[in-house]
CSV table of C-alpha atoms and ligand atoms in Angstrom, one decimal:
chain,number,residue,atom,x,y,z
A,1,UNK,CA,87.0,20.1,-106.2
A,2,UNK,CA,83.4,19.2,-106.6
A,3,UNK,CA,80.8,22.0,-106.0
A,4,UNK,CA,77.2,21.1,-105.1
A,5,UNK,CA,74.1,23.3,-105.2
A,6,UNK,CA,71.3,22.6,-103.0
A,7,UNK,CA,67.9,24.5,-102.5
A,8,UNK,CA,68.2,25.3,-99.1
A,9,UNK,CA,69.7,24.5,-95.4
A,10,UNK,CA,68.0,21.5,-95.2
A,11,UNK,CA,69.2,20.1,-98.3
A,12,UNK,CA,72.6,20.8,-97.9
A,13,UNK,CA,72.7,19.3,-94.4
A,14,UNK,CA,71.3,16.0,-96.3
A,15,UNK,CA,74.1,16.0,-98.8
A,16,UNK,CA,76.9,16.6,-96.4
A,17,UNK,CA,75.0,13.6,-94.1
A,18,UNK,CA,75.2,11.1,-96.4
A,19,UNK,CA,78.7,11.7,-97.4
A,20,UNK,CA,79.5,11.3,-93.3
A,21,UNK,CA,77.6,8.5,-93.2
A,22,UNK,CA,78.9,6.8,-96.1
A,23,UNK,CA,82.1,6.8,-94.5
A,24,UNK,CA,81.3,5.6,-91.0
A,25,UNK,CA,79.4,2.8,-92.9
A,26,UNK,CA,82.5,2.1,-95.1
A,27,UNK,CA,85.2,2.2,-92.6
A,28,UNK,CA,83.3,1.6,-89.0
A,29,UNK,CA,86.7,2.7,-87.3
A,30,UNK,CA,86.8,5.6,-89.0
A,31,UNK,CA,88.3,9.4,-88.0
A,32,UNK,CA,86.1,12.0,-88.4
A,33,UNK,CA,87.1,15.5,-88.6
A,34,UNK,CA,84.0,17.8,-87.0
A,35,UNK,CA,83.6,20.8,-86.9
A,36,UNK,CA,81.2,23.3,-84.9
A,37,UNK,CA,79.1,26.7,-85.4
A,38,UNK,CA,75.3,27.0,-86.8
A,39,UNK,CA,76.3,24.9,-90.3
A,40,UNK,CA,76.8,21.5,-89.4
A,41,UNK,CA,73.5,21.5,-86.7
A,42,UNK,CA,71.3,20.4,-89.0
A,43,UNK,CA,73.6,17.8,-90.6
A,44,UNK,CA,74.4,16.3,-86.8
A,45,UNK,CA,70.4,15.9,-86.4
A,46,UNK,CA,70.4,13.5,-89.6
A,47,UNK,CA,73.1,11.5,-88.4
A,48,UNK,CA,71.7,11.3,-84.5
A,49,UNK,CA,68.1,10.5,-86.6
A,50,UNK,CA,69.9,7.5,-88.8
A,51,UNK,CA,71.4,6.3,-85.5
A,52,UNK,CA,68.1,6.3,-83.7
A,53,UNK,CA,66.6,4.6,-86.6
A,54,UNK,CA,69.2,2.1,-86.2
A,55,UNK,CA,71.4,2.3,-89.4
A,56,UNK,CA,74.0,4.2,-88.1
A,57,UNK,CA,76.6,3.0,-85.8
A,58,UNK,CA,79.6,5.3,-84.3
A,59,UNK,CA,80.6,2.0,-81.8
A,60,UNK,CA,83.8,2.5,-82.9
A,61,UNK,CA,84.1,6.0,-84.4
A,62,UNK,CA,86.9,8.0,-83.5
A,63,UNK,CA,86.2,12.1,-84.1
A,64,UNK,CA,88.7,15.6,-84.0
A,65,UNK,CA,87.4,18.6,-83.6
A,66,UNK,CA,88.7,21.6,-85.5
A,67,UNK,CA,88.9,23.7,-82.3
A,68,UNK,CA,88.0,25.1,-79.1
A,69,UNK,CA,88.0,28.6,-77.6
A,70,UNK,CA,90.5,29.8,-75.0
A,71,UNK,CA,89.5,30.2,-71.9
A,72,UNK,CA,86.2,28.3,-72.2
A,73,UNK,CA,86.0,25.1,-69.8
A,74,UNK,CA,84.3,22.1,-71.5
A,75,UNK,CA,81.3,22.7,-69.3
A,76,UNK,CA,81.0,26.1,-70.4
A,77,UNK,CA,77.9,26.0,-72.5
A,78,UNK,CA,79.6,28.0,-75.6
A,79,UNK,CA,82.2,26.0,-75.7
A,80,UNK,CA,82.4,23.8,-78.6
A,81,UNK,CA,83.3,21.0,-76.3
A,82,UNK,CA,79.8,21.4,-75.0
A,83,UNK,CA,78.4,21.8,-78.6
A,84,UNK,CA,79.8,18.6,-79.5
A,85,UNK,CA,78.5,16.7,-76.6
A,86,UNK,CA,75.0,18.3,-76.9
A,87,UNK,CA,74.6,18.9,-80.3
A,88,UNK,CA,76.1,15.1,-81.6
A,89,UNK,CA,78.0,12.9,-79.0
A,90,UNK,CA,75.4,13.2,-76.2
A,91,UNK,CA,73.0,11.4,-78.9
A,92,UNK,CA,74.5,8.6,-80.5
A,93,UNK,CA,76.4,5.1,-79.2
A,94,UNK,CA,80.1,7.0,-79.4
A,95,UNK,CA,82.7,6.2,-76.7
A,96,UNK,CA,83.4,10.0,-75.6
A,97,UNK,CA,86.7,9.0,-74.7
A,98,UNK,CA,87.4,8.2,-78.5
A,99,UNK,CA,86.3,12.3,-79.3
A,100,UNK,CA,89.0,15.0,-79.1
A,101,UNK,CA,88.7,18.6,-79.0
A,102,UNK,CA,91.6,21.3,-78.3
A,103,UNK,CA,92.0,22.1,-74.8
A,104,UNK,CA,90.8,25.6,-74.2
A,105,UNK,CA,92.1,26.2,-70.6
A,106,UNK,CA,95.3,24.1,-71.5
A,107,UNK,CA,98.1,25.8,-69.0
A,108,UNK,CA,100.9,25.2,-71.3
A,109,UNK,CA,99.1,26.4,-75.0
A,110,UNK,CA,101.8,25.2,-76.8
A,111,UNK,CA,102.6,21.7,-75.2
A,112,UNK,CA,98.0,21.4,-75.7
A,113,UNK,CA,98.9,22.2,-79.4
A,114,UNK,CA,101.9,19.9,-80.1
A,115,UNK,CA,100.1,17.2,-78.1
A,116,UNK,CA,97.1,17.7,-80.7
A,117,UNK,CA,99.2,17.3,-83.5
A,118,UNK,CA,100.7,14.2,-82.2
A,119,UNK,CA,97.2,13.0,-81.7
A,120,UNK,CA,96.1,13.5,-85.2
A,121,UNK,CA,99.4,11.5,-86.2
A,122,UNK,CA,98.5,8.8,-83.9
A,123,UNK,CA,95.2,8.5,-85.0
A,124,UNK,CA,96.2,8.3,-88.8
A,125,UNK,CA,94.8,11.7,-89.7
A,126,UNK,CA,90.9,12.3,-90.6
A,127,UNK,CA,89.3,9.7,-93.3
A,128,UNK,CA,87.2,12.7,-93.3
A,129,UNK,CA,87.3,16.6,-92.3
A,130,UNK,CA,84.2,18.4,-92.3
A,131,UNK,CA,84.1,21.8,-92.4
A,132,UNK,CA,81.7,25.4,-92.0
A,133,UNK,CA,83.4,28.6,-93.9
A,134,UNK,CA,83.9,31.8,-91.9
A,135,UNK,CA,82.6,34.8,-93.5
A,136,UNK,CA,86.1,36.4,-94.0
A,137,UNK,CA,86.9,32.6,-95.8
A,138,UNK,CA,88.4,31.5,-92.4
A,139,UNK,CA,88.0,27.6,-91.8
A,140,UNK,CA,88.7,26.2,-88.3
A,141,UNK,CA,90.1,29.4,-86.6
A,142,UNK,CA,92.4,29.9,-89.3
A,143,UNK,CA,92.2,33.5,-89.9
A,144,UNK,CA,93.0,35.3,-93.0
A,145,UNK,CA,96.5,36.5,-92.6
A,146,UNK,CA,100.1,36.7,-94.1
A,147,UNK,CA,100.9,33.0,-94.6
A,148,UNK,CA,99.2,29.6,-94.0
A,149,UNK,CA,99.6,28.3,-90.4
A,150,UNK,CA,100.9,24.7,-90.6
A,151,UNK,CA,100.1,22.8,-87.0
A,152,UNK,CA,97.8,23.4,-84.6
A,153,UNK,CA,98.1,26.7,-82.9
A,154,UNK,CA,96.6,29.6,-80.9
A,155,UNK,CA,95.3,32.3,-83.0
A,156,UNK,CA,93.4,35.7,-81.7
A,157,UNK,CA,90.3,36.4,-83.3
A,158,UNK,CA,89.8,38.7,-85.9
A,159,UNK,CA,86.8,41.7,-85.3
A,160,UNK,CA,84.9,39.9,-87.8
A,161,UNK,CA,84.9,36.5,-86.1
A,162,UNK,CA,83.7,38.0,-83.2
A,163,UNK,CA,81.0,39.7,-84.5
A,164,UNK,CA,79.6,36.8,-86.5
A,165,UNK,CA,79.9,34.3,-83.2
A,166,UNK,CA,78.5,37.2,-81.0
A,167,UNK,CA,75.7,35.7,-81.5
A,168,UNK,CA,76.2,32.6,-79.6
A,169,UNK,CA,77.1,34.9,-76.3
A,170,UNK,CA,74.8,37.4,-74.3
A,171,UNK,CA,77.0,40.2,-75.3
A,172,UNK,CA,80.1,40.9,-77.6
A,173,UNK,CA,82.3,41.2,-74.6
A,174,UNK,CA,81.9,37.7,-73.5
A,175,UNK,CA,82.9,36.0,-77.1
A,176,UNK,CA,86.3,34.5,-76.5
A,177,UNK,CA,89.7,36.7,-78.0
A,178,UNK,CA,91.4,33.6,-78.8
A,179,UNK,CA,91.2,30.0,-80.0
A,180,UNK,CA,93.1,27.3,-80.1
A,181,UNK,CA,92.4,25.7,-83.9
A,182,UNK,CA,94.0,22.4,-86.2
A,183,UNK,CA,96.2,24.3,-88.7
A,184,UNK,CA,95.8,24.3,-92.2
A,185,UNK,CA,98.1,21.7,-92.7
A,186,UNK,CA,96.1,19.2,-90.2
A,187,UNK,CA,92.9,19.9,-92.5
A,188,UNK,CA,94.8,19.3,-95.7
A,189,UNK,CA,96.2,15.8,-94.1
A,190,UNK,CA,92.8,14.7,-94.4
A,191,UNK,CA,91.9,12.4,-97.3
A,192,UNK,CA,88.9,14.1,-97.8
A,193,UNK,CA,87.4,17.0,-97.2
A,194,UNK,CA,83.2,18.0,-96.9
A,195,UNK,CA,83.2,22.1,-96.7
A,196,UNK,CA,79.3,23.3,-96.2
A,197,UNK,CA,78.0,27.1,-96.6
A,198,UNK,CA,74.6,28.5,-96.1
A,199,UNK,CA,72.8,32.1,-96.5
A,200,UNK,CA,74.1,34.7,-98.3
A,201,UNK,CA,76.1,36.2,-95.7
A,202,UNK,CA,78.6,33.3,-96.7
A,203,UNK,CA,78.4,34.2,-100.4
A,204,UNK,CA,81.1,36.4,-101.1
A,205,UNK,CA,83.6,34.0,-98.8
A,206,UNK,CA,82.5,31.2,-101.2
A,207,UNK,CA,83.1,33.1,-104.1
A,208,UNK,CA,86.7,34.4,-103.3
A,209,UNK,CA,87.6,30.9,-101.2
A,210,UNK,CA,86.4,28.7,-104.5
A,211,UNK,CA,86.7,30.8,-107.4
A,212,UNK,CA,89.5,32.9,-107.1
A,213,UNK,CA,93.4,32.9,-106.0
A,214,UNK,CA,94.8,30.5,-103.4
A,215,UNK,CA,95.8,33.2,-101.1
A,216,UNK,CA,96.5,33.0,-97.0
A,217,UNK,CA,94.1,36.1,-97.1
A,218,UNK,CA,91.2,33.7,-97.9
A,219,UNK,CA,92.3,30.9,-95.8
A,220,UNK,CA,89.8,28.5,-97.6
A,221,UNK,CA,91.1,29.0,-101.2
A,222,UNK,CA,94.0,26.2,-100.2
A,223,UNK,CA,91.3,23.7,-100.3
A,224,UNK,CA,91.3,24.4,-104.5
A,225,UNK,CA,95.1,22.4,-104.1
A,226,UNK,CA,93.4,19.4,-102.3
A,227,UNK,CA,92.6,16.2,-104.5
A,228,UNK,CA,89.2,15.5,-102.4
A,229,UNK,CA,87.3,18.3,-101.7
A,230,UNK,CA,83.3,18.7,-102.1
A,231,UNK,CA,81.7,22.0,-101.4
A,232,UNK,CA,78.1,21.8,-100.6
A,233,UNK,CA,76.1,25.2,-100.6
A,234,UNK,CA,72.8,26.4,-100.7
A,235,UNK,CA,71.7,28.5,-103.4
A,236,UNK,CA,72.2,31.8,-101.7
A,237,UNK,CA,76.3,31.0,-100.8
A,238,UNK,CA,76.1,30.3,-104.6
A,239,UNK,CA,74.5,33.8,-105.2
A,240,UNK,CA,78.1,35.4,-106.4
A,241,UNK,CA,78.8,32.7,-108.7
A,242,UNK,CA,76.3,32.6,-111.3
A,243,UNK,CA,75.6,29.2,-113.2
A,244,UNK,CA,78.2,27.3,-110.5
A,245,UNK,CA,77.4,24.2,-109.5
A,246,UNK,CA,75.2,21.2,-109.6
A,247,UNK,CA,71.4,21.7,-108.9
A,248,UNK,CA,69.9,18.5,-107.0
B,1,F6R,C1,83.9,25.8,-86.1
B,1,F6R,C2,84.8,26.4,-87.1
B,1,F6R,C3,84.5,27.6,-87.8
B,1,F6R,C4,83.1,27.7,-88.4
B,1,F6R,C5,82.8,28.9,-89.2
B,1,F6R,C6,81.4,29.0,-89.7
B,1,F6R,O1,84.4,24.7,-85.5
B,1,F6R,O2,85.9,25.9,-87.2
B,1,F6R,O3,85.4,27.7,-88.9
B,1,F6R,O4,82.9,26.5,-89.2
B,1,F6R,O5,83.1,30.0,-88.4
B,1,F6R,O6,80.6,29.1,-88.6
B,1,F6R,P1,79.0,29.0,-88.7
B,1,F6R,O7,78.7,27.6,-89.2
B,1,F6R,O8,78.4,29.3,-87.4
B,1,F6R,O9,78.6,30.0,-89.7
């Protein structure tokens, strides 16, 4: 595991960029694993800019998302079907038909989550997976828990989650009690993994997830067993670990 420090947001979302840009430039065919949330905004914007500049091309880019929210229709404007399109896809020359997210309003959950797994098997599993860190060390909607969920399941929400993504709903009430999310062992298939954390609300999740026991309490800590991992964090996620990482 490789763990970068950068000065700020802005910085880190440069970092974690050019890794994702490396890639589609690499392998133009490429699967990329996104994720959603307030992390990877600025990150998307740098790609959508090297696209409109012309270097970029996501022609034939193929992308999974991590997850969706139950209950949320893709035109809801919370759900992260709707991030996706208006935060990246909306922006840059991708075939939407070639980007998959879990289906929130599914009928049959667990025939939505078998069929995602057989998806990510079809597709050859993510060159690359990015991800954002919950604050309780959750990543996708894997919540901290008893044991490490393999496949892609439905998972309720801890009180925590919903509190931290309140903000992204006119009142608490309205934020989602379940999610349908990749499970730990989709992440792990991929063959590399970008994890970004900003502010120092995410400091304490960084410092149990990277620097202390692999435990299904801190969801994140399984990343430390993956051969290709690089966390990129600003200085404050880094505020718990003194004298970690690389300074750019
Ligand atoms: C989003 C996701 C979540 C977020 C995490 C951090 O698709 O899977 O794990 O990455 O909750 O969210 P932000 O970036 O909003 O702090």
């Amino acid at each position: 595991m490789r763990i970068i420090k950068t000065k700020d947001y802005e910085e880190m979302s440069l970092r974690a960029a050019e890794i994702l840009a490396a890639q589609v430039v690499m392998k133009p065919d490429c699967v990329l694993g996104l994720a959603t949330g307030s992390s990877p905004v600025g990150l998307y914007q740098r790609l959508i800019g090297w696209h409109e500049e012309g270097v970029l091309d996501f022609g034939r880019v193929t992308t999974v998302n991590l997850d969706e929210y139950r209950g949320l229709a893709p035109e809801h404007p919370q759900s992260y079907r709707y991030f996706m399109n208006s935060n990246l896809f909306d922006h840059i020359n991708i075939d939407k038909k070639r980007t998959f997210v879990p289906d929130g309003i599914a009928s049959d959950p667990a025939a939505a989550c078998a069929s995602y797994d057989r998806k990510i098997k079809d597709l050859g599993g993510q060159d690359i997976q990015l991800l954002g860190l919950g604050q309780n060390g959750h990543i996708g909607f894997n919540e901290p828990a008893d044991s490490f969920p393999v496949g892609t399941h439905v998972v309720s929400l801890t009180e925590s989650t919903i509190e931290a993504n309140k903000r992204f709903f006119a009142s608490r009430e309205e934020v989602p009690k379940e999610a349908i999310t990749m499970g730990i062992a989709n992440i792990l298939e991929a063959r590399k993994i970008v994890l970004i954390a900003n502010g120092k609300e995410k400091a304490l999740a960084v410092a149990e997830a990277f620097f202390g026991p692999v435990t299904p309490k801190v969801p994140a800590s399984i990343l430390q067993l993956h051969p290709d991992v690089v966390v990129i964090c600003d200085q404050e996620a880094l505020s718990l670990v003194p004298g970690e990482g690389e300074s750019v």
